[in-house]
Amino acid sequence: MLSQLLAKKTDFSSVESTDGPSLKRTLGPWGLTALGIGAVIGGGIFVITGQAAAEHAGPAIVLAFIIAAVCCSFTALCYAEFATLIPMSGSSYSYAYATLGELAAWFIGWNMVLEYGVSASAVAVSWTGYFTSLLDHFGLHLPAALTNAPLAFSNDHLVTTGALFNLPAVAIVLLLTWLCYIGIRESSGANTAMVALKVALIVIVIVAGWHYVDPKLWHPFIPTAQGPEKYGWGGIMRAATLVFFAYIGFEATSTAAQEAKNPQRDLPIGTLASLAICTVLYIGMAAVLTGLLPFDQLGTAEPVVTAVKAHPQLNWLRWLVEIGALIGLSSVILVMIIAQPRIFMIMGRDGLLPPVFAKLHPRYCTPHINTLITGFGIALLAAVFPLDILGDLVSMGTLIAFVAVCLGVMILRRTQPDLPRTFRVPAATLTCTLGVISCLVLLYWENWYNWTLMGLWTLLGFGIYFGYSFRHSKLRTR
């Protein structure tokens, strides 16, 4: 029994469809880099930055971003090496299957639903806030019953709010689901355009806002601790676990491996370049926000707008900020809807999910059924749950996947050292070890409530695995 649970997959030829349509290889290095940036820059820079600064780190939110970036950089190097060895759309699921065994692969794949599906729902909820703010400029107002979640978490209890559902969040998710349904070329082109626009707008905000920064607001850089997670170094570490959510998605490039023209060359470029560009933009935006307004006033749903409104000379930026936020959040949702169905597709071809998950559209050559399942699932979560509930599990699931990828590189270096690698992690043992340690440190700073939710999510996943996947695994039936 144990040997079956630890069985490793060494033949990945089955991930290519041989009896029907296959995925189209249309993405180059720029398209993959844009895919990574599109997944990363969104809710983190437009929402979480202000909240983490106000409640945990103060001006030292810059350090929190750096800590999270260091953690991600170790993992990015490992993703880059794996992408050259196993250029398949399963991402960390496929990597775990090759190195840690089937049970671990299922556990990682199940957690990736949190990383892509649930995080997209959280971003869609944030999208509603900026959309309604933009409508205010035109004197248009949607009823509160159609812009809020009917459920909320208050005093450790799930309560009703009286709202019907979050209509704007549902609308944007379904629109982007349709775009992903008709093809990777069309959805990638739309994503590249959105990425170019939002990066340009963010640079404008940083450059224009820098002229009005008051350096006095950066002192003290690390506010005196007022509790284990409020300011001081404890607050910085807690903020790092929050802003880590802002980096989720840079590895989404690996889910498009089977649609890359030259995956061995282009995937490492896309993964590392997207992480580097996003880190620079995050640090610049965090420094500007905390320099424009006292950090304790940034804990709003729209911290960038809040900081800009504090300076009448920057009122012209408000429109750009809101438009940039809508574009940025839309591209994150789009990339997540691209990524999650491809994970399901690989798991379906491995037999861990029903065969319907492995089907491709005969005309569009996309995993159309998975795309519909993903889109409607994301829309449902965004319709009924608020941001704080949706965001609880996302970072934890991602960190666990990152640990598996770092361990996998070390294992494969020992078990199959002669495999041709067009990209190699420098100082692999040290880099991978630091990657594992940094992820575990961030997991340590998660609170008990998140661990409880993670435990329940894991039990549900294992129930599905032992109820269906274990008996239908193609690795075992062969």
PDB file of C-alpha atoms in Angstrom, residues 244-478:
ATOM      1  CA  PHE A 244       3.462  36.805  -0.243  1.00  0.00           C
ATOM      2  CA  PHE A 245      -0.060  36.635  -1.691  1.00  0.00           C
ATOM      3  CA  ALA A 246       1.066  39.453  -3.988  1.00  0.00           C
ATOM      4  CA  TYR A 247       3.723  37.209  -5.553  1.00  0.00           C
ATOM      5  CA  ILE A 248       1.471  34.241  -6.190  1.00  0.00           C
ATOM      6  CA  GLY A 249       1.342  33.482  -9.874  1.00  0.00           C
ATOM      7  CA  PHE A 250       4.899  34.014 -11.158  1.00  0.00           C
ATOM      8  CA  GLU A 251       5.155  30.241 -11.624  1.00  0.00           C
ATOM      9  CA  ALA A 252       1.919  30.213 -13.660  1.00  0.00           C
ATOM     10  CA  THR A 253       4.194  30.298 -16.695  1.00  0.00           C
ATOM     11  CA  SER A 254       4.942  26.610 -16.090  1.00  0.00           C
ATOM     12  CA  THR A 255       1.264  25.689 -16.507  1.00  0.00           C
ATOM     13  CA  ALA A 256       1.528  26.849 -20.145  1.00  0.00           C
ATOM     14  CA  ALA A 257       4.552  24.639 -20.872  1.00  0.00           C
ATOM     15  CA  GLN A 258       2.747  22.663 -23.562  1.00  0.00           C
ATOM     16  CA  GLU A 259       1.788  25.893 -25.304  1.00  0.00           C
ATOM     17  CA  ALA A 260       5.335  27.333 -25.311  1.00  0.00           C
ATOM     18  CA  LYS A 261       7.251  27.311 -28.597  1.00  0.00           C
ATOM     19  CA  ASN A 262      10.548  26.421 -26.909  1.00  0.00           C
ATOM     20  CA  PRO A 263       9.748  25.506 -23.272  1.00  0.00           C
ATOM     21  CA  GLN A 264      13.304  24.522 -22.275  1.00  0.00           C
ATOM     22  CA  ARG A 265      14.580  27.990 -23.182  1.00  0.00           C
ATOM     23  CA  ASP A 266      11.563  30.237 -22.691  1.00  0.00           C
ATOM     24  CA  LEU A 267      10.082  28.964 -19.399  1.00  0.00           C
ATOM     25  CA  PRO A 268      13.106  29.913 -17.236  1.00  0.00           C
ATOM     26  CA  ILE A 269      13.169  33.343 -18.914  1.00  0.00           C
ATOM     27  CA  GLY A 270       9.462  33.917 -18.326  1.00  0.00           C
ATOM     28  CA  THR A 271       9.529  32.729 -14.712  1.00  0.00           C
ATOM     29  CA  LEU A 272      12.600  34.671 -13.534  1.00  0.00           C
ATOM     30  CA  ALA A 273      11.919  37.830 -15.556  1.00  0.00           C
ATOM     31  CA  SER A 274       8.340  38.175 -14.332  1.00  0.00           C
ATOM     32  CA  LEU A 275       9.423  37.768 -10.692  1.00  0.00           C
ATOM     33  CA  ALA A 276      12.220  40.351 -11.037  1.00  0.00           C
ATOM     34  CA  ILE A 277      10.015  42.968 -12.739  1.00  0.00           C
ATOM     35  CA  CYS A 278       7.210  42.565 -10.214  1.00  0.00           C
ATOM     36  CA  THR A 279       9.583  42.837  -7.231  1.00  0.00           C
ATOM     37  CA  VAL A 280      10.961  46.183  -8.455  1.00  0.00           C
ATOM     38  CA  LEU A 281       7.456  47.570  -9.010  1.00  0.00           C
ATOM     39  CA  TYR A 282       6.251  46.360  -5.596  1.00  0.00           C
ATOM     40  CA  ILE A 283       9.120  47.961  -3.713  1.00  0.00           C
ATOM     41  CA  GLY A 284       8.684  51.232  -5.606  1.00  0.00           C
ATOM     42  CA  MET A 285       4.936  51.362  -4.944  1.00  0.00           C
ATOM     43  CA  ALA A 286       5.344  50.465  -1.248  1.00  0.00           C
ATOM     44  CA  ALA A 287       7.933  53.230  -0.744  1.00  0.00           C
ATOM     45  CA  VAL A 288       5.744  55.823  -2.480  1.00  0.00           C
ATOM     46  CA  LEU A 289       2.562  54.925  -0.580  1.00  0.00           C
ATOM     47  CA  THR A 290       4.203  55.089   2.846  1.00  0.00           C
ATOM     48  CA  GLY A 291       5.886  58.347   1.844  1.00  0.00           C
ATOM     49  CA  LEU A 292       2.667  60.020   0.666  1.00  0.00           C
ATOM     50  CA  LEU A 293       0.529  59.264   3.720  1.00  0.00           C
ATOM     51  CA  PRO A 294       1.105  58.106   7.326  1.00  0.00           C
ATOM     52  CA  PHE A 295       1.148  54.328   7.176  1.00  0.00           C
ATOM     53  CA  ASP A 296      -1.665  53.894   9.720  1.00  0.00           C
ATOM     54  CA  GLN A 297      -4.050  55.612   7.296  1.00  0.00           C
ATOM     55  CA  LEU A 298      -3.420  53.157   4.457  1.00  0.00           C
ATOM     56  CA  GLY A 299      -5.576  50.319   5.795  1.00  0.00           C
ATOM     57  CA  THR A 300      -8.416  50.876   3.315  1.00  0.00           C
ATOM     58  CA  ALA A 301      -9.888  48.808   0.500  1.00  0.00           C
ATOM     59  CA  GLU A 302      -8.230  51.209  -1.970  1.00  0.00           C
ATOM     60  CA  PRO A 303      -4.893  52.250  -0.400  1.00  0.00           C
ATOM     61  CA  VAL A 304      -3.441  53.662  -3.630  1.00  0.00           C
ATOM     62  CA  VAL A 305      -6.493  55.875  -4.184  1.00  0.00           C
ATOM     63  CA  THR A 306      -6.397  56.870  -0.503  1.00  0.00           C
ATOM     64  CA  ALA A 307      -2.767  57.996  -0.762  1.00  0.00           C
ATOM     65  CA  VAL A 308      -3.353  59.893  -4.017  1.00  0.00           C
ATOM     66  CA  LYS A 309      -6.440  61.710  -2.648  1.00  0.00           C
ATOM     67  CA  ALA A 310      -4.341  63.071   0.243  1.00  0.00           C
ATOM     68  CA  HIS A 311      -2.495  65.278  -2.264  1.00  0.00           C
ATOM     69  CA  PRO A 312      -4.743  67.576  -4.372  1.00  0.00           C
ATOM     70  CA  GLN A 313      -1.923  67.937  -6.912  1.00  0.00           C
ATOM     71  CA  LEU A 314      -2.299  64.212  -7.656  1.00  0.00           C
ATOM     72  CA  ASN A 315      -6.064  64.122  -8.135  1.00  0.00           C
ATOM     73  CA  TRP A 316      -5.525  63.572 -11.865  1.00  0.00           C
ATOM     74  CA  LEU A 317      -3.907  60.264 -10.937  1.00  0.00           C
ATOM     75  CA  ARG A 318      -7.052  58.858  -9.339  1.00  0.00           C
ATOM     76  CA  TRP A 319      -8.583  57.937 -12.685  1.00  0.00           C
ATOM     77  CA  LEU A 320      -5.367  56.244 -13.775  1.00  0.00           C
ATOM     78  CA  VAL A 321      -5.124  54.332 -10.510  1.00  0.00           C
ATOM     79  CA  GLU A 322      -8.667  53.018 -10.728  1.00  0.00           C
ATOM     80  CA  ILE A 323      -8.335  52.077 -14.382  1.00  0.00           C
ATOM     81  CA  GLY A 324      -4.936  50.500 -13.725  1.00  0.00           C
ATOM     82  CA  ALA A 325      -6.359  48.522 -10.809  1.00  0.00           C
ATOM     83  CA  LEU A 326      -9.226  47.205 -12.910  1.00  0.00           C
ATOM     84  CA  ILE A 327      -6.836  46.195 -15.684  1.00  0.00           C
ATOM     85  CA  GLY A 328      -4.357  44.673 -13.252  1.00  0.00           C
ATOM     86  CA  LEU A 329      -6.936  42.678 -11.343  1.00  0.00           C
ATOM     87  CA  SER A 330      -8.559  41.512 -14.592  1.00  0.00           C
ATOM     88  CA  SER A 331      -5.277  40.133 -15.905  1.00  0.00           C
ATOM     89  CA  VAL A 332      -4.723  38.200 -12.659  1.00  0.00           C
ATOM     90  CA  ILE A 333      -8.144  36.574 -12.944  1.00  0.00           C
ATOM     91  CA  LEU A 334      -7.472  35.796 -16.611  1.00  0.00           C
ATOM     92  CA  VAL A 335      -4.158  34.027 -15.955  1.00  0.00           C
ATOM     93  CA  MET A 336      -5.624  32.027 -13.075  1.00  0.00           C
ATOM     94  CA  ILE A 337      -8.460  30.853 -15.340  1.00  0.00           C
ATOM     95  CA  ILE A 338      -5.826  29.858 -17.911  1.00  0.00           C
ATOM     96  CA  ALA A 339      -3.712  27.972 -15.346  1.00  0.00           C
ATOM     97  CA  GLN A 340      -6.198  25.975 -13.279  1.00  0.00           C
ATOM     98  CA  PRO A 341      -7.873  24.062 -16.155  1.00  0.00           C
ATOM     99  CA  ARG A 342      -4.472  22.891 -17.391  1.00  0.00           C
ATOM    100  CA  ILE A 343      -3.671  21.439 -13.972  1.00  0.00           C
ATOM    101  CA  PHE A 344      -7.002  19.598 -14.056  1.00  0.00           C
ATOM    102  CA  MET A 345      -6.228  18.387 -17.597  1.00  0.00           C
ATOM    103  CA  ILE A 346      -2.933  16.752 -16.584  1.00  0.00           C
ATOM    104  CA  MET A 347      -4.511  15.184 -13.481  1.00  0.00           C
ATOM    105  CA  GLY A 348      -7.329  13.870 -15.670  1.00  0.00           C
ATOM    106  CA  ARG A 349      -4.852  12.306 -18.106  1.00  0.00           C
ATOM    107  CA  ASP A 350      -3.105  10.668 -15.153  1.00  0.00           C
ATOM    108  CA  GLY A 351      -6.419   9.151 -14.063  1.00  0.00           C
ATOM    109  CA  LEU A 352      -6.575  11.056 -10.773  1.00  0.00           C
ATOM    110  CA  LEU A 353      -9.649  12.921 -12.005  1.00  0.00           C
ATOM    111  CA  PRO A 354     -12.482  11.594 -14.230  1.00  0.00           C
ATOM    112  CA  PRO A 355     -11.718  11.381 -18.000  1.00  0.00           C
ATOM    113  CA  VAL A 356     -13.928  14.379 -18.779  1.00  0.00           C
ATOM    114  CA  PHE A 357     -11.206  16.593 -17.272  1.00  0.00           C
ATOM    115  CA  ALA A 358      -8.738  15.473 -19.955  1.00  0.00           C
ATOM    116  CA  LYS A 359     -10.825  16.541 -22.961  1.00  0.00           C
ATOM    117  CA  LEU A 360      -9.857  19.348 -25.370  1.00  0.00           C
ATOM    118  CA  HIS A 361     -12.196  21.371 -27.556  1.00  0.00           C
ATOM    119  CA  PRO A 362     -12.014  20.027 -31.166  1.00  0.00           C
ATOM    120  CA  ARG A 363     -11.922  23.544 -32.656  1.00  0.00           C
ATOM    121  CA  TYR A 364     -10.303  25.823 -30.064  1.00  0.00           C
ATOM    122  CA  CYS A 365      -7.872  23.174 -28.711  1.00  0.00           C
ATOM    123  CA  THR A 366      -8.427  24.370 -25.135  1.00  0.00           C
ATOM    124  CA  PRO A 367      -9.441  22.340 -22.058  1.00  0.00           C
ATOM    125  CA  HIS A 368     -12.935  23.783 -22.502  1.00  0.00           C
ATOM    126  CA  ILE A 369     -14.829  21.706 -19.937  1.00  0.00           C
ATOM    127  CA  ASN A 370     -12.193  22.437 -17.280  1.00  0.00           C
ATOM    128  CA  THR A 371     -12.331  26.115 -18.200  1.00  0.00           C
ATOM    129  CA  LEU A 372     -16.098  26.188 -17.675  1.00  0.00           C
ATOM    130  CA  ILE A 373     -15.819  24.290 -14.387  1.00  0.00           C
ATOM    131  CA  THR A 374     -13.071  26.626 -13.199  1.00  0.00           C
ATOM    132  CA  GLY A 375     -14.854  29.789 -14.330  1.00  0.00           C
ATOM    133  CA  PHE A 376     -18.199  28.909 -12.792  1.00  0.00           C
ATOM    134  CA  GLY A 377     -16.513  27.730  -9.586  1.00  0.00           C
ATOM    135  CA  ILE A 378     -14.547  30.991  -9.273  1.00  0.00           C
ATOM    136  CA  ALA A 379     -17.680  33.012 -10.021  1.00  0.00           C
ATOM    137  CA  LEU A 380     -19.656  31.146  -7.358  1.00  0.00           C
ATOM    138  CA  LEU A 381     -17.027  31.736  -4.659  1.00  0.00           C
ATOM    139  CA  ALA A 382     -16.673  35.402  -5.629  1.00  0.00           C
ATOM    140  CA  ALA A 383     -20.453  35.827  -5.558  1.00  0.00           C
ATOM    141  CA  VAL A 384     -21.024  34.665  -1.992  1.00  0.00           C
ATOM    142  CA  PHE A 385     -17.770  35.024   0.015  1.00  0.00           C
ATOM    143  CA  PRO A 386     -15.861  38.169   1.072  1.00  0.00           C
ATOM    144  CA  LEU A 387     -12.159  38.799   0.489  1.00  0.00           C
ATOM    145  CA  ASP A 388     -10.929  37.896   3.986  1.00  0.00           C
ATOM    146  CA  ILE A 389     -12.419  34.390   3.910  1.00  0.00           C
ATOM    147  CA  LEU A 390     -11.192  33.642   0.386  1.00  0.00           C
ATOM    148  CA  GLY A 391      -7.649  34.846   1.082  1.00  0.00           C
ATOM    149  CA  ASP A 392      -7.069  32.730   4.191  1.00  0.00           C
ATOM    150  CA  LEU A 393      -5.964  29.550   2.449  1.00  0.00           C
ATOM    151  CA  VAL A 394      -4.289  30.828  -0.712  1.00  0.00           C
ATOM    152  CA  SER A 395      -0.811  31.614   0.616  1.00  0.00           C
ATOM    153  CA  MET A 396      -0.608  28.410   2.654  1.00  0.00           C
ATOM    154  CA  GLY A 397      -1.420  26.183  -0.296  1.00  0.00           C
ATOM    155  CA  THR A 398       1.149  27.972  -2.435  1.00  0.00           C
ATOM    156  CA  LEU A 399       3.906  27.781   0.178  1.00  0.00           C
ATOM    157  CA  ILE A 400       3.375  24.041   0.544  1.00  0.00           C
ATOM    158  CA  ALA A 401       3.660  23.633  -3.245  1.00  0.00           C
ATOM    159  CA  PHE A 402       6.866  25.691  -3.211  1.00  0.00           C
ATOM    160  CA  VAL A 403       8.384  23.424  -0.540  1.00  0.00           C
ATOM    161  CA  ALA A 404       7.642  20.385  -2.712  1.00  0.00           C
ATOM    162  CA  VAL A 405       9.316  21.960  -5.768  1.00  0.00           C
ATOM    163  CA  CYS A 406      12.489  22.834  -3.835  1.00  0.00           C
ATOM    164  CA  LEU A 407      12.676  19.325  -2.349  1.00  0.00           C
ATOM    165  CA  GLY A 408      12.017  17.815  -5.766  1.00  0.00           C
ATOM    166  CA  VAL A 409      15.045  19.480  -7.348  1.00  0.00           C
ATOM    167  CA  MET A 410      17.338  18.105  -4.630  1.00  0.00           C
ATOM    168  CA  ILE A 411      15.839  14.621  -4.960  1.00  0.00           C
ATOM    169  CA  LEU A 412      16.177  14.567  -8.749  1.00  0.00           C
ATOM    170  CA  ARG A 413      19.780  15.814  -8.563  1.00  0.00           C
ATOM    171  CA  ARG A 414      20.601  12.734  -6.472  1.00  0.00           C
ATOM    172  CA  THR A 415      18.429  10.121  -8.186  1.00  0.00           C
ATOM    173  CA  GLN A 416      18.949  11.210 -11.810  1.00  0.00           C
ATOM    174  CA  PRO A 417      22.049  13.431 -11.885  1.00  0.00           C
ATOM    175  CA  ASP A 418      22.769  12.734 -15.571  1.00  0.00           C
ATOM    176  CA  LEU A 419      19.516  14.099 -16.968  1.00  0.00           C
ATOM    177  CA  PRO A 420      20.178  16.906 -19.483  1.00  0.00           C
ATOM    178  CA  ARG A 421      19.362  20.252 -17.908  1.00  0.00           C
ATOM    179  CA  THR A 422      19.395  23.380 -20.056  1.00  0.00           C
ATOM    180  CA  PHE A 423      19.029  25.401 -16.861  1.00  0.00           C
ATOM    181  CA  ARG A 424      20.586  24.393 -13.539  1.00  0.00           C
ATOM    182  CA  VAL A 425      19.905  25.876 -10.125  1.00  0.00           C
ATOM    183  CA  PRO A 426      23.173  27.464  -8.935  1.00  0.00           C
ATOM    184  CA  ALA A 427      24.502  25.892  -5.722  1.00  0.00           C
ATOM    185  CA  ALA A 428      21.463  23.595  -5.787  1.00  0.00           C
ATOM    186  CA  THR A 429      21.764  22.099  -2.306  1.00  0.00           C
ATOM    187  CA  LEU A 430      22.137  25.506  -0.648  1.00  0.00           C
ATOM    188  CA  THR A 431      19.533  27.238  -2.809  1.00  0.00           C
ATOM    189  CA  CYS A 432      16.908  24.512  -2.404  1.00  0.00           C
ATOM    190  CA  THR A 433      17.520  24.251   1.338  1.00  0.00           C
ATOM    191  CA  LEU A 434      17.130  28.006   1.751  1.00  0.00           C
ATOM    192  CA  GLY A 435      13.959  27.822  -0.347  1.00  0.00           C
ATOM    193  CA  VAL A 436      12.454  25.176   1.930  1.00  0.00           C
ATOM    194  CA  ILE A 437      13.478  27.022   5.097  1.00  0.00           C
ATOM    195  CA  SER A 438      12.147  30.391   3.906  1.00  0.00           C
ATOM    196  CA  CYS A 439       8.781  28.843   2.975  1.00  0.00           C
ATOM    197  CA  LEU A 440       8.540  27.072   6.344  1.00  0.00           C
ATOM    198  CA  VAL A 441       9.356  30.316   8.161  1.00  0.00           C
ATOM    199  CA  LEU A 442       6.488  32.085   6.402  1.00  0.00           C
ATOM    200  CA  LEU A 443       4.179  29.149   7.194  1.00  0.00           C
ATOM    201  CA  TYR A 444       5.157  29.455  10.854  1.00  0.00           C
ATOM    202  CA  TRP A 445       3.739  32.976  10.943  1.00  0.00           C
ATOM    203  CA  GLU A 446       0.307  31.858   9.739  1.00  0.00           C
ATOM    204  CA  ASN A 447      -2.309  31.924  12.509  1.00  0.00           C
ATOM    205  CA  TRP A 448      -4.123  28.933  13.994  1.00  0.00           C
ATOM    206  CA  TYR A 449      -7.355  29.681  12.152  1.00  0.00           C
ATOM    207  CA  ASN A 450      -5.637  29.344   8.784  1.00  0.00           C
ATOM    208  CA  TRP A 451      -4.077  26.048   9.875  1.00  0.00           C
ATOM    209  CA  THR A 452      -7.519  24.761  10.875  1.00  0.00           C
ATOM    210  CA  LEU A 453      -8.957  25.629   7.469  1.00  0.00           C
ATOM    211  CA  MET A 454      -5.953  24.035   5.806  1.00  0.00           C
ATOM    212  CA  GLY A 455      -6.527  20.832   7.768  1.00  0.00           C
ATOM    213  CA  LEU A 456     -10.162  20.646   6.692  1.00  0.00           C
ATOM    214  CA  TRP A 457      -9.211  21.320   3.064  1.00  0.00           C
ATOM    215  CA  THR A 458      -6.583  18.554   3.214  1.00  0.00           C
ATOM    216  CA  LEU A 459      -9.060  16.037   4.662  1.00  0.00           C
ATOM    217  CA  LEU A 460     -11.498  16.794   1.856  1.00  0.00           C
ATOM    218  CA  GLY A 461      -8.747  16.286  -0.718  1.00  0.00           C
ATOM    219  CA  PHE A 462      -7.618  12.966   0.737  1.00  0.00           C
ATOM    220  CA  GLY A 463     -11.252  11.834   0.789  1.00  0.00           C
ATOM    221  CA  ILE A 464     -11.449  12.393  -2.970  1.00  0.00           C
ATOM    222  CA  TYR A 465      -8.076  10.733  -3.551  1.00  0.00           C
ATOM    223  CA  PHE A 466      -8.855   7.512  -1.672  1.00  0.00           C
ATOM    224  CA  GLY A 467     -12.457   7.488  -2.891  1.00  0.00           C
ATOM    225  CA  TYR A 468     -11.646   7.853  -6.607  1.00  0.00           C
ATOM    226  CA  SER A 469      -8.100   8.738  -7.639  1.00  0.00           C
ATOM    227  CA  PHE A 470      -6.265   5.844  -5.970  1.00  0.00           C
ATOM    228  CA  ARG A 471      -8.419   3.270  -7.793  1.00  0.00           C
ATOM    229  CA  HIS A 472      -8.295   4.962 -11.199  1.00  0.00           C
ATOM    230  CA  SER A 473      -4.653   6.081 -11.379  1.00  0.00           C
ATOM    231  CA  LYS A 474      -3.196   5.155 -14.781  1.00  0.00           C
ATOM    232  CA  LEU A 475       0.226   4.729 -13.200  1.00  0.00           C
ATOM    233  CA  ARG A 476      -1.231   1.880 -11.123  1.00  0.00           C
ATOM    234  CA  THR A 477      -3.550   0.359 -13.730  1.00  0.00           C
ATOM    235  CA  ARG A 478      -0.690   0.079 -16.238  1.00  0.00           C
TER     236      ARG A 478
END
